[in-house]
Amino acid sequence: MCNCYAILLRKIRKKREDEEEDFQHEGETNGLDFVGDAYKGINNITKFTGWGKKDEPEVEITEITEIPADFDMTQEAIAEGECYRITLEIIKANDLAAMDSNGLSDPFVEIVLHKDLVLKTKTINKTINPVWNEKFTLYIDDRSALANIQIYDYDIFGANDRIGYIDLDLASTPLFHRYTTTLNIGSSVEGEDFVGTLTFSYLVEVVPTSFANEVKSIGTKGQERLLGIIQITVIEGMDLPPMNSDGTCDPFIRLQLGDQQYETKVIPSTLNPKWRESFEFRYLNTSGNTLQASLWDSEVGLSDNIIGDTEIDISQIAPNKPFKYIFGLDHTNTKINLLIKVLKFAELGAAELQLQKEINDAEVRILSDQYALANTAKDIANVGYLIVKLIRATNLPSKKIGSMDPYVVMEIENCRSVSPVRENCLEPEWNLTYRFPINDYHSVLYLSLLDEEDLVNDDVLGRIAIPLFNCKGLKKYILKDPKLTGVGKGELIVETAVFYNAIRAAVRTFSPKEEIILKDPAKFDISLLQRDVKRITAQLEMVQDLGEGLDQIIRWRSKPLSFVSMIIFVLVTYYIELWMVPLALGLVLLYTHIAQRCGFKRRETWVKNNANKAYYELSRETEGESKSFGAKLDKMKAVFTTAEGIQKGLDFAASVGEKFGHIGQWKVRFVSTMCCCILLLASLLLYYVSLRYIIIVWGLNKFRKFYFRPNLVDNNELVDLLSRIPSFPEIEQYRQIRSRGTRRQREATDHSSVKAE
């Protein structure tokens, strides 16, 4: 069994290497339009280690140790009388940072699992490429803690200098697998990004406690461990009590979890503030489960006044799902709306949300198994998981005043993460990995690149929107403007991977979409109004073309086509069954898919033609047109024309609804009486005659009329009927003005006027 598993891993690795050789063609196969030197430098991007990369340190399985026959690999915890045996071998380091004046170092390694459990190698003097080959074996009862590997430079006088560190997550390491890896050392030297690499091997086994002289108990008591991320969005407050002399207050919200504390901005002089601010808390095993939220009134030069507070038990909130929390004050109508999302990653063995290392094979296997179709029923609400590796930004514009301090904001559903700021940098590099649980496969990942400013709002350099079904591997994205309609400033290189269960995603599709709280409310824009009118016009043109085609057939413009269409109409109407309708629609969808794959062209509307243009072309066209006075005048005319069309469309839609209502209200008694008789006759006809025969007779009558009278003007009986019924404005026009006086006087006046006539 173990040999088969090793062979399978080798085949998977070989397949990944083959895919990597074809990576330079990935942009074309995924439908990317690269501009200019968009390919420049993309082959030098490091990929997820678990997917294979030749020039990046990669974990290699060198040995699969013997697994005890009675050991259950699916068990989540060790049984009584068992413990973990950790075998670590520190092999060597290369290209270490020089910490001494002679250009060399005196390096040694410390392995820290607990303040009372520290392992230490010997010191290798005067070298930056030390070789240790030292092996350590220890027995512990909990492997959930991080193994912190620290590299030091030994100093005779004073404290030792720390060169760097590596965090080893033992919880995500498969049991009975010995790994050998070479990793970049995390820098502890100010101003140094690269301080060397460390080669080491590690093995985690489960053995009887009788094997050990002493089992160290570490667990989670001795070391801080990240359980997940808590994202809190402060939405708004309603009916706050007045705290100022003018009957208002200056409210802000203070949030605290353990030692972590955040505050919203102060909204001055209001009783109904809207914050819409998002904060991230590290959910640590030492921070507790109580989140404190308090409402304050800001006082300039004085102590702030607390208005009210509440405590929220995080452990009672379902993980990876949005939770809307409303807290109010006693004996008042005050309400504060919060949105809380607890992102837990402990089940994946991830030690950090932001990792400066690649995704490993263990995590890929866990995710692939978790979202496999065979495990659909285990957690139907858990749709998927998104991994985003933010690599770097390129081609950022230089500033005339001040420095460029870029950072990236990642948003999906109601999750929001912010990258670190790279100060004074036009080619910022992050190489950070972010993880997001997915509640809807149809969600969109938004990436915004911003420049941090001190005195004014941060400048949005560009933004991109990536649907989850387009998150496939490493890509270079040309940024758009904040409205996602034109060209932005710069480019982002991002690698994405989506793990999801297709059945769960399909079930979730028929549930209401999650409300996006952080989305800015829509504002009126005349250009957007014109765009939407053109979109509707394009759809109406398609319907009109279809109607003209049917009209050509009914009017016998092509007698062979009309004759064949009439025969098909009769046969389909006679033989069709209800179950054939969804089958026919499915076949039409399948046909369009095959036609697109085969490259068949179809008629493109105005919307489609403009969508195919490059965004910078549209931006230049709009910019060039808007400069001349004539263009502005044409734009004003287009606005009035659009407004007139909208007015007519709204009047028609409102009139149709009103006229149907007036039939039921007997506003025109003759028409209502006639409709009542027609409905009674129609019910009798349908009782004795099948509907399919009625449709056949109606269709043949259409063909007959236009065969003998090709120029006959066709009519729609329902439209003709509605045209006889007045709309509400017309009824107001028909209403007579009554003279003042009593009812008897008005009736006498009406009677005398009629008699005089």
PDB file of N, CA, C and O in Angstrom, residues 233 235 276 324 339 413-414 515-520:
ATOM      1  N   THR A 233     -17.522  43.774  10.642  1.00  0.00           N
ATOM      2  CA  THR A 233     -17.909  44.967   9.898  1.00  0.00           C
ATOM      3  C   THR A 233     -18.915  45.746  10.734  1.00  0.00           C
ATOM      4  O   THR A 233     -19.987  45.232  11.067  1.00  0.00           O
ATOM      5  N   ILE A 235     -21.591  48.308  10.691  1.00  0.00           N
ATOM      6  CA  ILE A 235     -22.424  48.810   9.596  1.00  0.00           C
ATOM      7  C   ILE A 235     -22.988  50.186   9.921  1.00  0.00           C
ATOM      8  O   ILE A 235     -22.631  51.174   9.292  1.00  0.00           O
ATOM      9  N   ARG A 276     -19.706  51.504   8.122  1.00  0.00           N
ATOM     10  CA  ARG A 276     -19.308  50.591   7.041  1.00  0.00           C
ATOM     11  C   ARG A 276     -17.791  50.382   7.047  1.00  0.00           C
ATOM     12  O   ARG A 276     -17.122  50.471   6.025  1.00  0.00           O
ATOM     13  N   LYS A 324     -25.132  38.244  11.441  1.00  0.00           N
ATOM     14  CA  LYS A 324     -25.546  39.626  11.667  1.00  0.00           C
ATOM     15  C   LYS A 324     -25.945  39.786  13.131  1.00  0.00           C
ATOM     16  O   LYS A 324     -26.858  39.110  13.605  1.00  0.00           O
ATOM     17  N   LEU A 339     -21.691  42.949  11.483  1.00  0.00           N
ATOM     18  CA  LEU A 339     -21.600  41.709  10.720  1.00  0.00           C
ATOM     19  C   LEU A 339     -20.308  41.007  11.128  1.00  0.00           C
ATOM     20  O   LEU A 339     -19.219  41.572  11.001  1.00  0.00           O
ATOM     21  N   GLU A 413     -17.178  38.227  -1.116  1.00  0.00           N
ATOM     22  CA  GLU A 413     -18.372  38.183  -0.282  1.00  0.00           C
ATOM     23  C   GLU A 413     -18.218  39.256   0.798  1.00  0.00           C
ATOM     24  O   GLU A 413     -17.996  40.419   0.485  1.00  0.00           O
ATOM     25  N   ASN A 414     -18.327  38.907   2.071  1.00  0.00           N
ATOM     26  CA  ASN A 414     -18.135  39.895   3.133  1.00  0.00           C
ATOM     27  C   ASN A 414     -16.797  39.712   3.843  1.00  0.00           C
ATOM     28  O   ASN A 414     -16.630  40.176   4.975  1.00  0.00           O
ATOM     29  N   GLU A 515     -25.912  39.099   1.183  1.00  0.00           N
ATOM     30  CA  GLU A 515     -25.907  40.547   1.028  1.00  0.00           C
ATOM     31  C   GLU A 515     -24.505  41.093   1.299  1.00  0.00           C
ATOM     32  O   GLU A 515     -23.898  40.797   2.327  1.00  0.00           O
ATOM     33  N   ILE A 516     -23.991  41.872   0.354  1.00  0.00           N
ATOM     34  CA  ILE A 516     -22.658  42.440   0.498  1.00  0.00           C
ATOM     35  C   ILE A 516     -22.783  43.752   1.265  1.00  0.00           C
ATOM     36  O   ILE A 516     -23.254  44.768   0.730  1.00  0.00           O
ATOM     37  N   ILE A 517     -22.368  43.735   2.519  1.00  0.00           N
ATOM     38  CA  ILE A 517     -22.531  44.898   3.381  1.00  0.00           C
ATOM     39  C   ILE A 517     -21.562  46.012   2.996  1.00  0.00           C
ATOM     40  O   ILE A 517     -21.900  47.199   3.046  1.00  0.00           O
ATOM     41  N   LEU A 518     -20.350  45.651   2.589  1.00  0.00           N
ATOM     42  CA  LEU A 518     -19.318  46.648   2.313  1.00  0.00           C
ATOM     43  C   LEU A 518     -19.468  47.314   0.952  1.00  0.00           C
ATOM     44  O   LEU A 518     -18.710  48.208   0.612  1.00  0.00           O
ATOM     45  N   LYS A 519     -20.439  46.885   0.166  1.00  0.00           N
ATOM     46  CA  LYS A 519     -20.617  47.451  -1.164  1.00  0.00           C
ATOM     47  C   LYS A 519     -21.187  48.856  -1.061  1.00  0.00           C
ATOM     48  O   LYS A 519     -22.152  49.105  -0.341  1.00  0.00           O
ATOM     49  N   ASP A 520     -20.588  49.796  -1.813  1.00  0.00           N
ATOM     50  CA  ASP A 520     -21.060  51.174  -1.789  1.00  0.00           C
ATOM     51  C   ASP A 520     -22.431  51.271  -2.436  1.00  0.00           C
ATOM     52  O   ASP A 520     -22.704  50.617  -3.455  1.00  0.00           O
TER      53      ASP A 520
END
